[in-house]
Amino acid sequence: MPDVTKTDYIKLFAHRFAILLYLIFSLFPLYWLLKIAVTPDKLLYSEGVKMWPSKLTWVNFELVFTQSEFPTFFINSAIVSSATALLTTLIAAAAGYAFCRFKFRGKLIISALLLITQMFPLVMVLAPIYKIMAPLGLTNSLLGLVIIYTAFNVPFAVFLMQSFFEGIPRDLEESAMVEGCSRFTALRKVIIPLTLPGMAATLGFVFTAAWSEMLFALMLISDSSVSTFPVGLLNFVSKFAVQWGQMMAAGVLALIPACIFFVFIQRYLVQGLTAGAVKG
Amino acid sequence: MNTAVVAIKSQKKIDFQRVLEPYLYLSPALIIIALIIITPTIVGFSYAFQSIELLNPFNGGWVGLAHFKAMFADRYFFSALGNTLDWTLISLFFQFFLGLGLALLLNRRFSGRKLVQALVFLPWAVPTFLSGLTWAWLFNPIIGILPHWMSSVGLLSEPYNILSDPQLAMYGPIVANVWFGIPFFAITLLAALQSVPSDLYEAAAIDGASPWQVFVKITLPFLAPMIAITVMLRTIWIANFADLIIVMTSGGPANSTQTLPSYIFTTAYRRLDFGYASAMAVMLLVLLLFYTAILLKMRSKLAKA
């Protein structure tokens, strides 16, 4: 049987090699971002396209932290994304619970409505939202962004929370209710503690989505003191088109929170993406 | 008698509570969606028939179908329509097949699989504005390596930026989109693969089926429903997705990468012509609904056959 083992080895090799190709394709752009960020400006034109520079520098990161507005943008984005994540998760947990544990009139219509909102062209509501928000003082405001992001993330988060609630056996709360708990107490004492991991995952998903949103932010924000990271970075890129090192250092900065949350929600990716098949 | 009435009354009260309770839990979600998504959508429909230019505030009022007439005379609209088709179909094709390939590779036990999985799924978590910028930089011959690679394998005559070449520019955002979208298909298809009962594979192995036969006869039929739904929803999502194009080329050079959503965004954001932008958005919505209707009809026909 030596032939069999030989083809087995070839198969094994092909499998590992294909995986290596995927790994390179996924990671190379991020590696490049990091590489340019640590390349000294002087070396960019001579060594810009080399795989690794002959000298390393942290100057770009120092400049971004001390001489630029990026710390403000970072904090603005962090505020908007965390507030959106918290608000969305609370609202979605309540709605997901209703979908999972109750039969009620209009259930199908409401869930179809949630699905449809996910398929709408976002560009359709950009102009009307601007016109509605402007007289309310919600343009150039972080609160305005939080409200919009929450609304657009709720449908997806509801599907996600619903799928987490489905995973909790009904017997648990029923036995609590038999023992004299009200439904709400059962929810509070039995169900919520069990869904905490699911809620954490929802928080992570929504945070990542809000962190990366740019169309509404571009449309609604013009004042740099309330700019979120994408708005600040894109303005910087159009103004200082040759400050490569600083742009990339800022890019690395934008990557950090998203990566942290990614590691944190990795376990729930499958559930999240099937719930949000529409969203991405 | 009396106690019975009280019992009925309290029963009614409980029923009332039971009926209302789910709506109570749902209300915050419904209220915010109604205010922030549904109302602006209806308002957006009305904008499609009005003249609303922020730069020209006195030129307001209802204009009937004027925007739609203008649209049919607007050659940028038609080129954007064609670009939307290219952008969507090419991106979807590569995202799907490379995603399926990755899912099949990961559907096997090997040491370090968890780590590999986390790393190849990472592009999905990268904020889209950053993916766009990173790929735009990679295509730049001064600081990016791609033009040099492409010229050394003979794809380009000399290392230049394809994003400034109207013939090739669209491939820039498409590559970035494929990079970003593979994990989505890989994850959903991997989940579907893992739901295929393993005794089917065992039976096929006993019968001496070839790997290709196993894939076509067992794996594919199990994946089919998942593939149908994700491809349909993903097509709509990609067609609507304008971030990468706006970041990498803002529709240029010479409108060669302008898709319908990016054209709508530019019309609203730069020209501040909300009326025309909304009319095009209504058109986009109609086209997407049309696509969905055809697909659903085809599916029900296939199911009957």
Coordinates of C-alpha atoms in Angstrom, one line a residue:
Chain A
M1 CA 0.0 0.0 0.0
P2 CA 2.9 2.5 -0.3
D3 CA 1.0 4.3 -3.1
V4 CA -1.9 5.2 -0.8
T5 CA 0.3 6.8 1.7
K6 CA 2.1 8.7 -1.0
T7 CA -1.1 10.2 -2.4
D8 CA -2.1 10.9 1.2
Y9 CA 1.0 12.9 1.7
I10 CA 0.4 14.9 -1.5
K11 CA -3.2 15.6 -0.4
L12 CA -2.0 16.7 3.1
F13 CA 0.6 18.9 1.5
A14 CA -1.9 20.5 -0.9
H15 CA -4.3 21.1 1.9
R16 CA -1.7 22.9 4.1
F17 CA -0.4 24.8 1.1
A18 CA -3.9 26.1 0.2
I19 CA -4.4 27.2 3.8
L20 CA -1.1 29.0 3.7
L21 CA -2.2 30.9 0.6
Y22 CA -5.4 32.0 2.3
L23 CA -3.4 33.1 5.3
I24 CA -1.1 35.2 3.3
F25 CA -3.9 36.8 1.3
S26 CA -5.8 37.7 4.6
L27 CA -2.9 39.0 6.5
F28 CA -0.6 40.6 3.9
P29 CA -2.5 43.9 3.6
L30 CA -2.5 44.4 7.4
Y31 CA 1.2 43.4 7.6
W32 CA 1.9 46.1 4.9
L33 CA 0.0 48.7 6.9
L34 CA 2.1 48.0 10.0
K35 CA 5.3 48.0 7.9
I36 CA 4.8 51.4 6.4
A37 CA 3.8 52.8 9.8
V38 CA 7.2 51.8 11.3
T39 CA 9.3 52.8 8.3
P40 CA 11.1 56.1 8.7
D41 CA 9.9 58.8 6.3
K42 CA 13.4 59.3 4.8
L43 CA 13.5 55.6 3.7
L44 CA 10.0 55.5 2.2
Y45 CA 11.1 56.5 -1.3
S46 CA 14.1 54.3 -1.4
E47 CA 12.7 51.3 0.5
G48 CA 9.0 51.8 0.3
V49 CA 8.3 48.6 -1.6
K50 CA 10.8 46.4 0.3
M51 CA 9.4 43.7 2.5
W52 CA 11.0 45.1 5.6
P53 CA 12.8 48.4 6.1
S54 CA 16.4 48.6 7.2
K55 CA 15.5 50.8 10.1
L56 CA 12.4 51.0 12.4
T57 CA 10.8 54.0 13.9
W58 CA 8.0 54.9 16.3
V59 CA 8.0 58.5 15.3
N60 CA 4.8 58.2 13.3
F61 CA 2.9 56.8 16.2
E62 CA 4.3 59.6 18.5
L63 CA 3.3 62.3 16.0
V64 CA -0.2 60.8 15.7
F65 CA -0.6 60.7 19.5
T66 CA 0.9 64.1 20.3
Q67 CA 0.6 66.4 17.2
S68 CA -2.6 65.3 15.5
E69 CA -6.3 65.3 16.3
F70 CA -6.5 61.5 16.1
P71 CA -6.8 61.0 19.9
T72 CA -9.9 63.1 19.8
F73 CA -11.3 61.1 16.8
F74 CA -10.5 57.9 18.6
I75 CA -12.3 59.0 21.8
N76 CA -15.3 60.2 19.8
S77 CA -15.5 56.9 17.9
A78 CA -15.1 55.0 21.2
I79 CA -17.9 57.0 22.8
V80 CA -20.3 56.6 19.8
S81 CA -19.5 52.9 19.4
S82 CA -19.8 51.9 23.1
A83 CA -23.0 53.9 23.5
T84 CA -24.5 52.4 20.4
A85 CA -23.5 48.9 21.5
L86 CA -25.1 49.3 24.9
L87 CA -28.3 50.9 23.7
T88 CA -28.7 48.4 20.9
T89 CA -28.1 45.4 23.0
L90 CA -30.6 46.5 25.6
I91 CA -33.3 47.2 23.0
A92 CA -32.5 44.0 21.1
A93 CA -32.5 41.8 24.1
A94 CA -36.0 42.9 25.0
A95 CA -37.3 42.4 21.5
G96 CA -35.4 39.1 21.0
Y97 CA -37.0 37.8 24.2
A98 CA -40.5 38.8 23.0
F99 CA -39.8 37.0 19.7
C100 CA -38.5 33.9 21.3
R101 CA -41.0 33.4 24.2
F102 CA -44.3 34.8 23.1
K103 CA -46.9 34.1 20.4
F104 CA -48.6 37.4 19.4
R105 CA -50.5 39.0 16.7
G106 CA -48.3 40.5 14.0
K107 CA -45.2 38.5 14.9
L108 CA -44.6 37.4 11.3
I109 CA -45.2 40.9 9.9
I110 CA -42.9 42.5 12.4
S111 CA -40.1 40.0 11.8
A112 CA -40.5 40.5 8.0
L113 CA -40.3 44.2 8.5
L114 CA -37.0 43.8 10.5
L115 CA -35.6 41.7 7.6
I116 CA -36.7 44.2 5.0
T117 CA -35.0 47.1 6.8
Q118 CA -31.7 45.2 6.4
M119 CA -32.1 45.1 2.6
F120 CA -32.8 48.7 2.1
P121 CA -30.2 50.9 0.3
L122 CA -28.7 52.9 3.0
V123 CA -28.2 55.8 0.6
M124 CA -32.0 56.1 0.4
V125 CA -32.3 57.5 3.9
L126 CA -29.1 59.6 4.0
A127 CA -30.6 62.8 2.6
P128 CA -33.9 62.6 4.5
I129 CA -32.1 61.8 7.8
Y130 CA -29.9 64.8 7.3
K131 CA -32.9 67.1 6.6
I132 CA -34.7 65.7 9.7
M133 CA -31.7 65.8 12.0
A134 CA -30.5 69.3 11.1
P135 CA -33.3 71.4 12.7
L136 CA -33.2 69.1 15.8
G137 CA -29.5 70.0 16.3
L138 CA -28.5 66.4 15.8
T139 CA -26.1 67.0 12.9
N140 CA -22.5 67.6 14.1
S141 CA -23.5 65.7 17.3
L142 CA -22.3 62.4 18.7
L143 CA -25.8 61.8 20.1
G144 CA -27.2 62.0 16.5
L145 CA -24.9 59.3 15.4
V146 CA -25.7 57.1 18.3
I147 CA -29.4 57.3 17.6
I148 CA -28.9 56.5 13.9
Y149 CA -26.5 53.6 14.5
T150 CA -28.7 52.1 17.1
A151 CA -31.7 52.1 14.8
F152 CA -29.8 50.5 12.0
N153 CA -28.2 47.9 14.2
V154 CA -31.3 46.9 16.1
P155 CA -32.8 44.5 13.5
F156 CA -29.7 42.4 13.2
A157 CA -29.1 42.4 16.9
V158 CA -32.7 41.3 17.5
F159 CA -32.1 38.2 15.3
L160 CA -28.9 37.5 17.1
M161 CA -30.4 37.9 20.6
Q162 CA -33.4 35.8 19.6
S163 CA -31.0 33.0 18.6
F164 CA -29.3 33.2 21.9
F165 CA -32.6 33.0 23.8
E166 CA -33.7 30.0 21.7
G167 CA -30.7 28.2 23.2
I168 CA -32.0 28.4 26.7
P169 CA -34.4 25.6 27.7
R170 CA -37.9 26.9 28.5
D171 CA -38.2 24.5 31.5
L172 CA -35.8 26.7 33.4
E173 CA -38.1 29.7 33.6
E174 CA -41.2 27.6 33.7
S175 CA -40.1 25.9 36.8
A176 CA -39.1 29.2 38.3
M177 CA -42.6 30.5 37.5
V178 CA -44.2 27.4 39.0
E179 CA -42.3 28.2 42.2
G180 CA -44.1 31.5 42.3
C181 CA -41.8 33.9 40.4
S182 CA -43.5 36.3 38.1
R183 CA -42.4 36.1 34.4
F184 CA -40.3 39.2 34.8
T185 CA -38.5 37.9 37.9
A186 CA -37.9 34.7 36.1
L187 CA -36.4 36.7 33.3
R188 CA -34.3 38.7 35.6
K189 CA -33.1 36.0 37.9
V190 CA -32.9 33.0 35.5
I191 CA -32.7 34.0 31.9
I192 CA -30.6 37.1 31.9
P193 CA -27.6 35.6 33.7
L194 CA -27.7 32.7 31.2
T195 CA -27.8 35.1 28.2
L196 CA -24.9 37.3 29.4
P197 CA -22.4 35.7 27.0
G198 CA -24.8 36.2 24.1
M199 CA -25.3 39.8 25.2
A200 CA -21.5 40.3 25.3
A201 CA -21.3 38.9 21.8
T202 CA -24.0 41.2 20.6
L203 CA -22.2 44.1 22.2
G204 CA -19.1 43.1 20.3
F205 CA -20.8 42.8 16.9
V206 CA -22.6 46.2 17.2
F207 CA -19.4 47.9 18.5
T208 CA -17.5 46.7 15.5
A209 CA -20.2 47.7 13.1
A210 CA -20.5 51.2 14.6
W211 CA -16.7 51.6 14.7
S212 CA -16.6 51.0 11.0
E213 CA -19.6 53.1 9.8
M214 CA -18.6 56.1 7.6
L215 CA -21.4 57.2 5.2
F216 CA -23.7 58.7 7.9
A217 CA -20.7 60.1 9.7
L218 CA -19.4 61.8 6.6
M219 CA -22.9 63.2 5.8
L220 CA -23.7 64.5 9.3
I221 CA -20.4 65.6 10.7
S222 CA -18.3 68.5 9.5
D223 CA -16.9 69.8 12.7
S224 CA -13.6 68.1 13.5
S225 CA -14.1 68.2 17.3
V226 CA -17.0 65.7 16.9
S227 CA -15.5 63.7 14.0
T228 CA -15.4 60.0 14.4
F229 CA -12.3 58.1 13.3
P230 CA -13.3 57.4 9.6
V231 CA -14.2 61.1 9.1
G232 CA -11.0 62.3 10.7
L233 CA -8.8 59.8 8.8
L234 CA -10.4 60.5 5.4
N235 CA -10.0 64.2 5.9
F236 CA -6.4 63.7 6.9
V237 CA -5.8 61.6 3.8
S238 CA -7.2 64.2 1.5
K239 CA -5.3 67.1 3.2
F240 CA -1.9 65.5 3.8
A241 CA -1.7 63.0 1.0
V242 CA 2.0 62.3 1.3
Q243 CA 2.2 61.8 5.1
W244 CA 2.2 58.1 4.5
G245 CA 3.7 57.1 7.8
Q246 CA 1.3 59.0 9.9
M247 CA -1.7 57.9 7.9
M248 CA -0.8 54.3 8.3
A249 CA 0.0 54.7 12.0
A250 CA -3.5 56.2 12.4
G251 CA -4.8 53.2 10.5
V252 CA -3.2 50.8 12.9
L253 CA -4.8 52.7 15.7
A254 CA -8.2 52.2 14.0
L255 CA -7.6 48.5 13.8
I256 CA -6.9 47.9 17.4
P257 CA -10.4 48.2 19.0
A258 CA -11.9 46.2 16.1
C259 CA -9.4 43.5 16.6
I260 CA -9.9 43.3 20.3
F261 CA -13.6 42.9 19.8
F262 CA -13.0 40.4 17.1
V263 CA -11.0 38.1 19.3
F264 CA -13.7 38.5 21.9
I265 CA -16.7 37.6 19.6
Q266 CA -14.8 35.0 17.5
R267 CA -16.7 32.1 19.3
Y268 CA -20.0 33.6 18.2
L269 CA -19.2 34.4 14.6
V270 CA -21.2 31.6 13.1
Q271 CA -24.3 32.4 15.1
G272 CA -23.8 36.1 14.4
L273 CA -23.3 35.8 10.7
T274 CA -26.2 33.4 10.2
A275 CA -28.4 35.8 12.1
G276 CA -27.1 38.7 10.2
A277 CA -26.8 37.0 6.8
V278 CA -28.0 40.2 5.4
K279 CA -25.6 42.5 7.2
G280 CA -22.0 41.5 6.9
Chain B
M1 CA -71.4 33.6 42.0
N2 CA -69.6 36.8 43.1
T3 CA -66.3 35.1 43.4
A4 CA -66.7 33.6 39.9
V5 CA -67.1 37.1 38.4
V6 CA -64.1 38.4 40.3
A7 CA -62.2 35.3 39.0
I8 CA -63.2 36.0 35.4
K9 CA -62.3 39.7 35.8
S10 CA -58.9 38.9 37.2
Q11 CA -58.5 36.3 34.5
K12 CA -59.3 39.0 31.9
K13 CA -56.7 41.3 33.6
I14 CA -54.1 38.5 33.3
D15 CA -55.1 37.9 29.7
F16 CA -54.8 41.6 29.0
Q17 CA -51.3 41.6 30.5
R18 CA -50.4 38.5 28.6
V19 CA -51.5 40.0 25.3
L20 CA -49.7 43.3 25.9
E21 CA -46.5 42.0 27.4
P22 CA -44.7 41.0 24.2
Y23 CA -45.5 44.4 22.7
L24 CA -44.0 46.0 25.8
Y25 CA -40.7 44.3 25.2
L26 CA -40.8 45.1 21.5
S27 CA -41.8 48.7 21.7
P28 CA -38.4 50.3 22.1
A29 CA -37.1 48.5 19.0
L30 CA -40.3 49.3 17.0
I31 CA -40.3 53.0 18.0
I32 CA -36.7 53.6 17.1
I33 CA -37.0 51.7 13.8
A34 CA -40.2 53.6 12.9
L35 CA -38.6 57.0 13.7
I36 CA -35.1 56.5 12.2
I37 CA -35.6 54.0 9.3
I38 CA -39.3 54.0 8.2
T39 CA -40.1 57.7 8.5
P40 CA -37.0 58.8 6.5
T41 CA -37.7 56.2 3.9
I42 CA -41.2 57.5 3.3
V43 CA -39.8 61.1 3.3
G44 CA -37.2 59.9 0.9
F45 CA -39.9 58.7 -1.5
S46 CA -41.5 62.1 -1.4
Y47 CA -38.1 63.8 -2.1
A48 CA -37.9 61.8 -5.4
F49 CA -40.7 64.0 -6.7
Q50 CA -39.5 67.3 -5.3
S51 CA -36.7 69.7 -6.0
I52 CA -34.5 69.9 -2.9
E53 CA -31.1 71.4 -3.5
L54 CA -29.4 72.7 -0.3
L55 CA -27.2 75.0 -2.5
N56 CA -30.3 76.4 -4.2
P57 CA -32.9 76.7 -1.4
F58 CA -35.4 78.8 -3.4
N59 CA -35.7 76.3 -6.2
G60 CA -38.1 74.1 -4.2
G61 CA -41.4 72.4 -4.7
W62 CA -42.9 69.4 -6.4
V63 CA -41.5 68.5 -9.8
G64 CA -43.5 65.4 -10.6
L65 CA -41.4 62.9 -12.7
A66 CA -38.8 65.5 -13.7
H67 CA -36.0 63.7 -11.9
F68 CA -36.8 60.4 -13.5
K69 CA -36.9 62.0 -17.0
A70 CA -33.5 63.6 -16.2
M71 CA -32.2 60.2 -15.1
F72 CA -33.0 58.6 -18.5
A73 CA -31.0 61.4 -20.2
D74 CA -28.1 61.1 -17.7
R75 CA -25.4 59.0 -19.2
Y76 CA -23.6 58.8 -15.9
F77 CA -26.7 57.1 -14.5
F78 CA -26.5 54.4 -17.1
S79 CA -22.7 53.9 -16.8
A80 CA -23.2 53.7 -13.0
L81 CA -25.9 51.0 -13.6
G82 CA -23.5 49.0 -15.7
N83 CA -20.7 49.4 -13.2
T84 CA -23.0 48.3 -10.4
L85 CA -23.6 45.1 -12.3
D86 CA -19.9 44.4 -12.9
W87 CA -19.0 45.3 -9.3
T88 CA -21.7 43.1 -7.8
L89 CA -21.3 40.0 -10.1
I90 CA -17.5 39.9 -10.1
S91 CA -17.2 40.5 -6.4
L92 CA -19.9 37.9 -5.6
F93 CA -18.3 35.3 -7.9
F94 CA -14.9 35.5 -6.2
Q95 CA -16.3 35.9 -2.7
F96 CA -18.5 32.9 -3.1
F97 CA -16.0 30.5 -4.7
L98 CA -13.0 31.5 -2.6
G99 CA -15.3 31.4 0.5
L100 CA -16.5 27.9 -0.4
G101 CA -12.9 26.8 -0.9
L102 CA -11.9 28.1 2.5
A103 CA -14.9 26.5 4.2
L104 CA -14.0 23.1 2.6
L105 CA -10.4 23.5 3.7
L106 CA -11.4 24.3 7.3
N107 CA -14.0 21.5 7.5
R108 CA -11.2 19.1 8.3
R109 CA -9.4 18.5 11.6
F110 CA -5.8 19.7 11.8
S111 CA -3.7 21.1 14.5
G112 CA -3.9 24.9 14.8
R113 CA -7.2 25.0 13.1
K114 CA -8.7 27.5 15.6
L115 CA -5.8 29.9 15.2
V116 CA -5.9 29.6 11.4
Q117 CA -9.7 30.2 11.4
A118 CA -9.3 33.3 13.5
L119 CA -6.6 34.7 11.3
V120 CA -8.3 34.1 7.9
F121 CA -11.6 35.6 9.3
L122 CA -9.8 38.7 10.5
P123 CA -10.4 40.8 7.3
W124 CA -14.1 40.7 8.1
A125 CA -13.4 42.7 11.4
V126 CA -11.3 45.4 9.7
P127 CA -13.3 48.6 9.5
T128 CA -14.3 49.1 5.9
F129 CA -12.8 52.5 5.6
L130 CA -9.5 51.1 6.7
S131 CA -9.7 48.1 4.3
G132 CA -10.4 50.6 1.5
L133 CA -7.4 52.8 2.4
T134 CA -5.1 49.9 3.0
W135 CA -5.8 48.5 -0.5
A136 CA -5.6 51.9 -2.1
W137 CA -2.1 52.2 -0.5
L138 CA -1.1 48.8 -1.7
F139 CA -2.0 49.8 -5.3
N140 CA 0.1 53.0 -5.0
P141 CA 3.5 52.4 -6.6
I142 CA 5.4 54.6 -4.2
I143 CA 4.4 52.8 -1.0
G144 CA 2.6 49.7 -2.2
I145 CA 4.0 46.6 -3.7
L146 CA 1.2 45.4 -5.9
P147 CA 2.1 47.5 -9.0
H148 CA 5.6 46.2 -8.9
W149 CA 4.5 42.6 -8.6
M150 CA 2.0 43.1 -11.4
S151 CA 4.6 44.6 -13.7
S152 CA 7.1 41.9 -12.9
V153 CA 4.7 39.1 -13.9
G154 CA 3.7 41.1 -17.0
L155 CA 0.2 42.2 -16.0
L156 CA 1.3 45.8 -16.3
S157 CA 3.8 47.3 -18.7
E158 CA 5.3 49.4 -15.9
P159 CA 4.4 49.8 -12.2
Y160 CA 1.7 52.4 -12.1
N161 CA -1.5 52.9 -10.0
I162 CA -4.4 50.9 -11.6
L163 CA -6.8 53.1 -9.5
S164 CA -6.0 56.0 -11.9
D165 CA -6.5 54.0 -15.0
P166 CA -10.2 54.1 -16.2
Q167 CA -9.8 50.7 -17.8
L168 CA -8.6 48.9 -14.7
A169 CA -9.7 51.1 -11.8
M170 CA -12.8 49.0 -10.9
Y171 CA -10.6 46.0 -10.1
G172 CA -9.1 47.9 -7.2
P173 CA -12.3 48.1 -5.1
I174 CA -13.3 44.6 -6.3
V175 CA -10.2 43.1 -4.9
A176 CA -10.7 44.9 -1.6
N177 CA -14.3 43.7 -1.5
V178 CA -13.3 40.1 -2.2
W179 CA -10.7 40.2 0.5
F180 CA -13.3 41.6 2.9
G181 CA -16.1 39.3 1.9
I182 CA -14.5 35.8 1.8
P183 CA -14.8 35.3 5.5
F184 CA -18.6 35.9 5.4
F185 CA -19.2 33.1 2.9
A186 CA -16.6 30.8 4.6
I187 CA -18.2 31.1 8.0
T188 CA -21.8 30.6 6.8
L189 CA -20.8 27.7 4.5
L190 CA -18.6 26.1 7.2
A191 CA -21.6 26.1 9.5
A192 CA -23.7 24.4 6.9
L193 CA -21.0 21.9 6.1
Q194 CA -20.8 20.9 9.8
S195 CA -24.5 20.1 9.8
V196 CA -24.1 17.4 7.1
P197 CA -24.6 14.0 8.9
S198 CA -21.3 12.1 9.0
D199 CA -22.9 8.7 8.4
L200 CA -23.7 9.8 4.9
Y201 CA -20.0 10.3 4.2
E202 CA -19.3 6.9 5.8
A203 CA -21.8 5.2 3.6
A204 CA -20.3 6.9 0.5
A205 CA -16.9 5.8 1.5
I206 CA -18.1 2.2 1.8
D207 CA -19.7 2.4 -1.6
G208 CA -16.3 3.6 -3.0
A209 CA -17.5 7.1 -4.2
S210 CA -14.9 9.5 -5.5
P211 CA -14.4 12.8 -3.6
W212 CA -16.0 14.6 -6.5
Q213 CA -19.1 12.3 -6.4
V214 CA -19.3 12.9 -2.7
F215 CA -19.1 16.6 -3.1
V216 CA -21.8 16.7 -5.9
K217 CA -24.1 14.1 -4.5
I218 CA -24.0 14.7 -0.7
T219 CA -22.3 18.0 0.2
L220 CA -23.8 20.2 -2.4
P221 CA -27.5 19.2 -1.9
F222 CA -27.0 19.8 1.8
L223 CA -25.5 23.2 1.2
A224 CA -28.0 24.3 -1.5
P225 CA -30.6 26.0 0.8
M226 CA -27.9 27.9 2.6
I227 CA -26.2 28.9 -0.6
A228 CA -29.5 30.1 -2.2
I229 CA -30.3 32.4 0.7
T230 CA -26.9 33.8 1.3
V231 CA -26.2 34.4 -2.3
M232 CA -29.5 36.2 -2.7
L233 CA -29.1 38.4 0.3
R234 CA -25.4 39.0 -0.4
T235 CA -26.1 40.2 -3.9
I236 CA -28.4 42.9 -2.6
W237 CA -25.9 43.8 0.1
I238 CA -22.9 44.1 -2.3
A239 CA -25.0 46.1 -4.8
N240 CA -25.8 48.6 -2.0
F241 CA -22.3 48.7 -0.6
A242 CA -20.5 51.9 -1.5
D243 CA -17.9 52.5 1.2
L244 CA -14.9 50.9 -0.5
I245 CA -15.5 52.7 -3.8
I246 CA -16.0 56.0 -2.0
V247 CA -12.8 55.6 -0.1
M248 CA -10.6 54.2 -2.8
T249 CA -11.6 56.1 -6.0
S250 CA -14.7 58.2 -5.1
G251 CA -16.2 57.0 -8.3
G252 CA -13.3 58.2 -10.5
P253 CA -11.3 58.3 -12.7
A254 CA -13.8 59.7 -15.2
N255 CA -16.7 58.0 -13.4
S256 CA -15.2 54.6 -14.3
T257 CA -15.9 53.1 -10.9
Q258 CA -19.1 55.0 -10.1
T259 CA -21.8 52.5 -9.0
L260 CA -25.4 53.5 -8.4
P261 CA -25.0 53.8 -4.6
S262 CA -21.8 55.7 -4.8
Y263 CA -23.3 58.0 -7.4
I264 CA -26.3 58.6 -5.1
F265 CA -24.0 59.3 -2.2
T266 CA -21.9 61.8 -4.2
T267 CA -25.0 63.5 -5.5
A268 CA -26.4 63.9 -2.0
Y269 CA -23.1 64.6 -0.2
R270 CA -21.1 66.7 -2.7
R271 CA -23.7 68.3 -4.9
L272 CA -26.3 68.4 -2.1
D273 CA -29.0 67.6 -4.6
F274 CA -31.3 65.6 -2.3
G275 CA -34.2 65.4 -4.8
Y276 CA -32.2 63.8 -7.6
A277 CA -30.3 61.5 -5.2
S278 CA -33.6 60.3 -3.7
A279 CA -35.1 59.6 -7.2
M280 CA -32.1 57.5 -8.1
A281 CA -32.4 55.7 -4.7
V282 CA -36.0 54.9 -5.5
M283 CA -34.9 53.5 -8.8
L284 CA -32.2 51.4 -7.1
L285 CA -34.8 50.1 -4.7
V286 CA -37.2 49.2 -7.5
L287 CA -34.4 47.3 -9.3
L288 CA -33.5 45.4 -6.2
L289 CA -37.1 44.4 -5.5
F290 CA -37.4 43.3 -9.1
Y291 CA -34.4 41.1 -8.7
T292 CA -35.7 39.6 -5.5
A293 CA -39.1 38.9 -7.1
I294 CA -37.5 37.1 -10.1
L295 CA -35.3 35.0 -7.8
L296 CA -38.2 34.0 -5.5
K297 CA -40.3 33.1 -8.5
M298 CA -37.6 31.0 -10.0
R299 CA -37.1 29.3 -6.7
S300 CA -40.8 28.4 -6.3
K301 CA -40.8 27.1 -9.9
L302 CA -37.7 25.0 -9.3
A303 CA -39.3 23.6 -6.1
K304 CA -42.4 22.6 -8.0
A305 CA -40.5 21.0 -10.8

